[in-house]
Coordinates of C-alpha atoms in Angstrom, one line a residue:
Chain G
M383 CA 46.6 -31.2 -25.4
A384 CA 45.4 -34.1 -27.4
Y385 CA 44.2 -37.2 -25.7
N386 CA 45.8 -40.5 -26.4
D387 CA 43.7 -43.0 -28.4
K388 CA 43.1 -45.4 -25.5
V389 CA 41.8 -42.5 -23.3
L390 CA 39.5 -41.4 -26.1
E391 CA 38.2 -44.9 -26.6
H392 CA 37.3 -45.2 -22.9
Y393 CA 36.0 -41.7 -22.8
E394 CA 33.7 -42.1 -25.8
K395 CA 32.6 -45.6 -24.9
P396 CA 33.1 -45.9 -21.1
R397 CA 32.6 -49.5 -19.8
N398 CA 30.5 -50.3 -16.8
V399 CA 29.0 -46.9 -16.1
G400 CA 26.2 -47.1 -13.5
S401 CA 25.4 -47.8 -9.9
M402 CA 24.7 -50.7 -7.7
D403 CA 22.7 -50.8 -4.5
K404 CA 25.0 -49.4 -1.9
N405 CA 23.1 -51.1 0.9
D406 CA 23.7 -54.5 -0.5
L407 CA 26.2 -56.3 1.8
H408 CA 28.1 -57.7 -1.1
V409 CA 28.6 -54.3 -2.6
G410 CA 31.5 -52.1 -1.7
T411 CA 31.3 -48.4 -2.6
G412 CA 34.4 -46.2 -3.0
M413 CA 34.2 -42.5 -3.2
V414 CA 37.2 -40.3 -3.9
G415 CA 37.7 -36.8 -5.0
A416 CA 40.5 -34.6 -6.3
P417 CA 40.3 -31.2 -4.5
A418 CA 42.6 -29.5 -7.0
C419 CA 40.4 -30.1 -10.0
G420 CA 37.0 -30.9 -8.4
D421 CA 36.7 -34.3 -10.0
V422 CA 34.7 -36.9 -8.1
M423 CA 34.7 -40.7 -8.7
K424 CA 32.5 -43.4 -7.4
L425 CA 33.6 -47.0 -7.9
Q426 CA 31.4 -50.0 -6.8
I427 CA 32.4 -53.6 -6.6
R428 CA 30.2 -56.6 -6.0
V429 CA 32.0 -59.5 -4.3
N430 CA 30.7 -63.1 -4.5
D431 CA 31.0 -65.7 -1.7
A432 CA 34.3 -66.9 -3.2
G433 CA 35.8 -63.5 -2.7
V434 CA 35.8 -62.7 -6.4
I435 CA 34.7 -59.4 -7.8
D436 CA 31.9 -60.4 -10.2
D437 CA 30.7 -57.0 -11.1
A438 CA 32.0 -53.4 -11.0
K439 CA 30.4 -50.1 -11.9
F440 CA 31.7 -46.5 -11.9
K441 CA 30.5 -43.0 -12.2
T442 CA 33.0 -40.3 -12.7
F443 CA 32.5 -36.6 -13.1
G444 CA 35.7 -35.0 -14.3
C445 CA 38.1 -34.9 -17.2
G446 CA 38.6 -37.5 -19.9
S447 CA 41.6 -39.0 -18.2
A448 CA 39.7 -39.5 -14.9
I449 CA 36.8 -41.1 -16.8
A450 CA 39.1 -43.4 -18.8
S451 CA 41.1 -44.4 -15.7
S452 CA 38.0 -45.5 -13.8
S453 CA 36.5 -47.2 -16.9
L454 CA 39.7 -49.2 -17.4
V455 CA 39.8 -50.1 -13.7
T456 CA 36.3 -51.6 -13.8
E457 CA 37.4 -53.8 -16.7
W458 CA 40.5 -54.9 -14.9
I459 CA 39.1 -55.8 -11.6
K460 CA 36.2 -57.9 -12.8
G461 CA 36.9 -61.5 -12.2
K462 CA 39.8 -60.7 -9.8
T463 CA 40.0 -61.4 -6.1
I464 CA 40.0 -58.5 -3.7
D465 CA 43.7 -58.9 -3.1
Q466 CA 44.5 -59.0 -6.9
A467 CA 42.4 -55.9 -7.3
L468 CA 44.3 -54.1 -4.6
S469 CA 47.6 -54.9 -6.3
I470 CA 46.7 -52.7 -9.3
K471 CA 48.8 -49.6 -9.0
N472 CA 48.3 -46.2 -10.5
K473 CA 51.5 -46.7 -12.6
D474 CA 49.8 -49.6 -14.4
I475 CA 46.8 -47.4 -15.2
A476 CA 48.9 -44.5 -16.3
E477 CA 51.1 -46.7 -18.5
E478 CA 48.1 -48.5 -20.2
L479 CA 46.5 -45.1 -21.0
A480 CA 49.8 -43.4 -21.7
L481 CA 48.8 -40.5 -19.4
P482 CA 51.0 -37.4 -19.5
P483 CA 52.6 -36.2 -16.2
V484 CA 49.9 -33.6 -15.6
K485 CA 47.2 -36.4 -15.7
I486 CA 49.0 -38.9 -13.5
H487 CA 46.8 -37.8 -10.5
C488 CA 43.8 -39.2 -12.4
S489 CA 45.3 -42.7 -12.2
V490 CA 46.1 -42.2 -8.5
L491 CA 42.4 -41.3 -8.0
A492 CA 41.4 -44.6 -9.7
E493 CA 43.8 -46.6 -7.5
D494 CA 42.4 -44.8 -4.4
A495 CA 38.9 -45.6 -5.5
I496 CA 39.6 -49.4 -5.6
R497 CA 41.0 -49.2 -2.1
S498 CA 38.1 -47.1 -0.9
A499 CA 35.6 -49.6 -2.4
V500 CA 37.4 -52.6 -0.8
D501 CA 37.5 -50.8 2.6
D502 CA 33.8 -50.2 2.4
Y503 CA 33.1 -53.8 1.5
R504 CA 35.3 -55.1 4.3
K505 CA 33.7 -52.7 6.8
K506 CA 30.3 -53.9 5.8
Q507 CA 31.2 -57.6 6.1
K508 CA 32.5 -57.0 9.6
G509 CA 29.7 -54.6 10.5
G510 CA 27.2 -57.3 9.5
V511 CA 28.6 -59.6 12.2
N512 CA 28.7 -56.8 14.8
A513 CA 25.2 -55.7 14.0
S514 CA 23.7 -59.0 15.0
G515 CA 25.7 -59.0 18.3
S516 CA 24.9 -55.5 19.4
Chain J
M747 CA 57.7 -3.4 6.7
N748 CA 58.6 -1.1 3.9
R749 CA 62.0 -1.4 2.4
V750 CA 63.9 1.6 1.2
D751 CA 65.4 1.4 -2.2
V752 CA 67.2 3.7 -4.6
C753 CA 65.5 5.3 -7.6
W754 CA 67.0 3.7 -10.7
S755 CA 66.8 7.1 -12.5
C756 CA 67.9 9.9 -10.1
R757 CA 69.4 7.7 -7.3
G758 CA 67.2 9.3 -4.7
G759 CA 65.5 7.3 -2.0
V760 CA 62.2 5.5 -2.7
V761 CA 60.0 3.1 -0.8
A762 CA 60.3 -0.2 -2.6
G763 CA 57.2 -0.9 -4.5
E764 CA 55.8 2.6 -4.5
G765 CA 54.9 3.5 -8.1
F766 CA 56.9 6.7 -8.6
C767 CA 60.0 8.3 -7.2
P768 CA 59.1 11.2 -4.9
T769 CA 62.1 13.3 -6.2
C770 CA 62.1 12.9 -10.0
R771 CA 58.6 11.4 -10.4
V772 CA 59.8 8.6 -12.6
I773 CA 58.0 5.3 -12.6
Q774 CA 59.6 2.6 -10.3
P775 CA 59.4 -1.2 -10.7
P776 CA 56.8 -3.2 -8.7
D777 CA 58.3 -4.9 -5.6
P778 CA 58.0 -8.7 -6.1
R779 CA 58.2 -9.1 -2.4
R780 CA 54.9 -7.4 -1.8
D781 CA 51.9 -9.6 -1.8
H782 CA 48.7 -8.7 -3.6
F783 CA 47.1 -7.2 -0.5
H784 CA 50.1 -5.0 0.2
Y785 CA 50.3 -4.0 -3.5
F786 CA 46.6 -2.8 -3.4
G787 CA 47.1 -1.2 0.0
L788 CA 44.7 -3.6 1.7
N789 CA 45.0 -5.4 5.0
P790 CA 45.5 -9.1 4.3
G791 CA 42.4 -11.1 5.1
F792 CA 39.4 -12.7 3.5
D793 CA 36.9 -10.0 4.2
L794 CA 37.7 -7.3 1.7
D795 CA 36.0 -4.2 0.7
L796 CA 35.5 -5.0 -2.9
G797 CA 34.6 -1.4 -3.6
V798 CA 38.0 -0.3 -2.4
L799 CA 39.6 -3.0 -4.5
D800 CA 37.8 -1.8 -7.6
T801 CA 38.7 1.8 -6.9
V802 CA 42.4 1.2 -6.4
Y803 CA 42.5 -1.1 -9.4
R804 CA 41.0 1.6 -11.7
Q805 CA 43.2 4.4 -10.2
R806 CA 46.4 2.4 -10.8
Q807 CA 45.3 1.2 -14.2
Q808 CA 45.2 4.9 -15.1
Q809 CA 48.5 5.8 -13.4
F810 CA 50.4 3.0 -15.0
H811 CA 48.6 2.7 -18.3
P812 CA 51.2 1.9 -21.1
D813 CA 49.7 4.6 -23.3
L814 CA 51.1 7.2 -20.9
F815 CA 54.7 5.8 -21.4
V816 CA 54.9 5.4 -25.2
S817 CA 57.2 8.4 -25.6
R818 CA 59.4 7.3 -22.6
G819 CA 62.5 5.1 -22.6
A820 CA 62.5 1.3 -22.7
T821 CA 62.9 0.9 -18.9
E822 CA 59.9 3.1 -18.1
R823 CA 57.8 1.3 -20.7
R824 CA 58.8 -2.0 -19.2
Y825 CA 57.9 -1.0 -15.6
S826 CA 54.6 0.3 -16.8
M827 CA 53.8 -3.1 -18.3
E828 CA 55.1 -4.9 -15.2
H829 CA 52.7 -2.8 -13.0
V830 CA 49.7 -3.4 -15.3
T831 CA 50.4 -7.2 -15.3
R832 CA 50.8 -7.2 -11.6
L833 CA 47.6 -5.2 -11.2
N834 CA 45.5 -7.5 -13.3
E835 CA 46.9 -10.6 -11.7
G836 CA 46.2 -9.2 -8.2
Y837 CA 42.8 -8.0 -9.1
R838 CA 41.7 -11.3 -10.6
T839 CA 43.1 -13.2 -7.6
L840 CA 41.5 -11.1 -4.9
K841 CA 38.2 -10.4 -6.5
D842 CA 37.0 -14.0 -6.6
P843 CA 36.4 -15.7 -3.2
L844 CA 37.8 -19.0 -4.4
T845 CA 41.1 -17.7 -5.7
R846 CA 41.3 -15.3 -2.8
G847 CA 41.0 -18.2 -0.4
E848 CA 43.6 -20.2 -2.3
Y849 CA 46.0 -17.3 -2.3
L850 CA 45.6 -16.6 1.4
L851 CA 46.4 -20.2 2.2
K852 CA 49.6 -19.7 0.3
V853 CA 50.7 -16.4 1.8
T854 CA 49.9 -17.5 5.3
G855 CA 52.2 -20.5 4.6
F856 CA 49.4 -22.9 5.4
R857 CA 50.0 -24.7 2.1
E858 CA 51.7 -24.0 -1.2
Q859 CA 49.2 -25.6 -3.4
T860 CA 46.0 -27.6 -3.4
P861 CA 46.5 -31.4 -3.0
E862 CA 45.8 -33.2 -6.2
N863 CA 44.5 -36.2 -4.4
A864 CA 43.0 -36.6 -1.0
T865 CA 41.8 -39.6 0.7
P866 CA 38.1 -39.2 1.4
S867 CA 38.4 -37.7 4.8
D868 CA 34.8 -36.5 4.4
P869 CA 32.9 -39.2 2.5
A870 CA 29.6 -37.5 3.3
F871 CA 30.7 -34.4 1.4
L872 CA 31.8 -36.5 -1.6
L873 CA 28.4 -38.1 -1.6
E874 CA 26.8 -34.7 -1.6
I875 CA 28.8 -33.4 -4.6
M876 CA 28.1 -36.7 -6.4
E877 CA 24.4 -36.1 -5.8
W878 CA 24.6 -32.6 -7.3
R879 CA 26.4 -34.0 -10.3
E880 CA 23.8 -36.7 -10.7
T881 CA 20.9 -34.3 -10.5
L882 CA 22.5 -32.2 -13.2
E883 CA 23.1 -35.3 -15.3
E884 CA 19.5 -36.3 -15.0
V885 CA 18.2 -32.9 -16.4
D886 CA 16.6 -33.8 -19.7
L887 CA 18.2 -31.1 -21.9
K888 CA 15.7 -31.7 -24.6
G889 CA 12.7 -31.4 -22.3
K890 CA 10.7 -28.2 -22.3
N891 CA 11.5 -27.4 -18.7
A892 CA 15.3 -27.8 -19.1
A893 CA 16.2 -24.1 -19.0
M894 CA 14.1 -23.6 -15.9
Q895 CA 15.5 -26.7 -14.2
L896 CA 19.0 -25.6 -14.8
Q897 CA 18.3 -22.2 -13.5
Q898 CA 16.7 -23.6 -10.3
L899 CA 19.7 -25.9 -9.8
R900 CA 22.0 -23.0 -10.3
D901 CA 20.1 -20.8 -7.7
R902 CA 20.3 -23.6 -5.2
M903 CA 24.0 -24.1 -5.8
M904 CA 24.7 -20.4 -5.5
E905 CA 23.1 -20.4 -2.1
T906 CA 25.3 -23.4 -1.1
C907 CA 28.4 -21.5 -2.3
D908 CA 27.4 -18.4 -0.4
A909 CA 27.2 -20.5 2.8
E910 CA 30.7 -22.0 2.1
V911 CA 32.1 -18.5 1.6
V912 CA 30.7 -17.4 5.0
T913 CA 32.3 -20.5 6.7
L914 CA 35.7 -20.2 5.1
G915 CA 35.6 -16.4 5.8
K916 CA 35.1 -17.3 9.5
G917 CA 38.1 -19.6 9.4
F918 CA 40.4 -16.9 8.0
H919 CA 38.9 -14.4 10.5
D920 CA 39.9 -16.7 13.3
W921 CA 43.5 -16.7 12.1
F922 CA 43.9 -13.0 11.1
V923 CA 41.9 -11.5 13.9
G924 CA 41.8 -14.2 16.6
G925 CA 45.3 -15.6 16.0
K926 CA 44.0 -19.2 15.9
R927 CA 46.0 -21.3 13.6
E928 CA 43.2 -24.0 13.4
G929 CA 41.1 -21.4 11.6
L930 CA 43.3 -21.9 8.6
A931 CA 42.5 -25.6 8.5
V932 CA 38.8 -24.8 8.5
A933 CA 39.4 -22.3 5.7
A934 CA 41.3 -24.8 3.7
Q935 CA 38.6 -27.4 4.0
H936 CA 35.9 -25.0 2.9
T937 CA 38.0 -23.6 0.1
D938 CA 38.3 -27.1 -1.3
R939 CA 34.5 -27.6 -1.0
L940 CA 34.0 -24.3 -2.8
R941 CA 36.2 -25.5 -5.6
Y942 CA 34.2 -28.7 -6.0
F943 CA 31.0 -26.5 -6.2
T944 CA 32.6 -24.0 -8.6
R945 CA 33.6 -26.9 -11.0
F946 CA 30.0 -28.0 -10.8
L947 CA 28.8 -24.6 -11.7
D948 CA 31.2 -24.5 -14.7
E949 CA 29.7 -27.8 -15.9
L950 CA 26.1 -26.4 -15.3
D951 CA 27.0 -23.3 -17.3
R952 CA 28.4 -25.3 -20.1
K953 CA 25.0 -27.1 -20.4
S954 CA 23.1 -23.9 -20.0
E955 CA 24.9 -22.4 -23.0
L956 CA 22.7 -24.6 -25.2
F957 CA 19.8 -22.3 -24.4
F958 CA 21.3 -19.0 -25.2

């Protein structure tokens, strides 16, 4: 099966590969996996005081479509608020990359990664308050 | 339970799925309702005697080998092919712990197929597999110790896989011997973990090919 040009473009030149300090209170780390194919995806967001995602990094071990999906997502969510980032749906990713039906789950993985990163960030923000109280 | 069927050739009685008619000795079709365990004459379960599996496989390969049927009619040649296909598929599935585990989860009715996506119910595990992947990524393939580093990583991973196989085997044992349904949930979880590790090994082996 041949990959679509946009997938190849992201696969060969992935954007925003890397890691941020996961202990930083402004950083949310999302970890998701696809049990059926063994792919793992880590997505990190850094949120500034205005609630805007000012940086995003990813690391994905898996097929070209999974790498492209996460690379695309880091580009899309930079400069967005958390709520705007959460409104990105797997359908948008799959359409942009023209993923075939067997690769749709890669875009679902990327959507889940955003949610997981936001959850982690929000938990940390709450935890920070709790930690000082307990 | 064995089903009684009628021999397609002499109309005598045969046990469905038995290889040959006891009356006219003509080859019979495989019974699609038999699972791989039944087909190999093994008790369903994760703990298999692989020696027995090998022996039965070889015996039946000889019995059903298409070469033995070249001078027979089209129906017999077709049944011979069907048996050999069935044998190969069953052997491949049962031999490997990962595919055996996946197959058992299916035949026990626990789940039809592996979920494509799962919310990280176990983030610590995802972190662990991520660390394995990163360690592999950091091996300098041009460095003089690369082959040795890959081999060490492979040895460590094999140990990890062995431990997973033991744990998932216990889960299946709890169901097949102890009748505890929750054993299957344990088995499913560890089958999934083994799959992540197996994919890691695939990647490691792709990198190791550079040295051979």
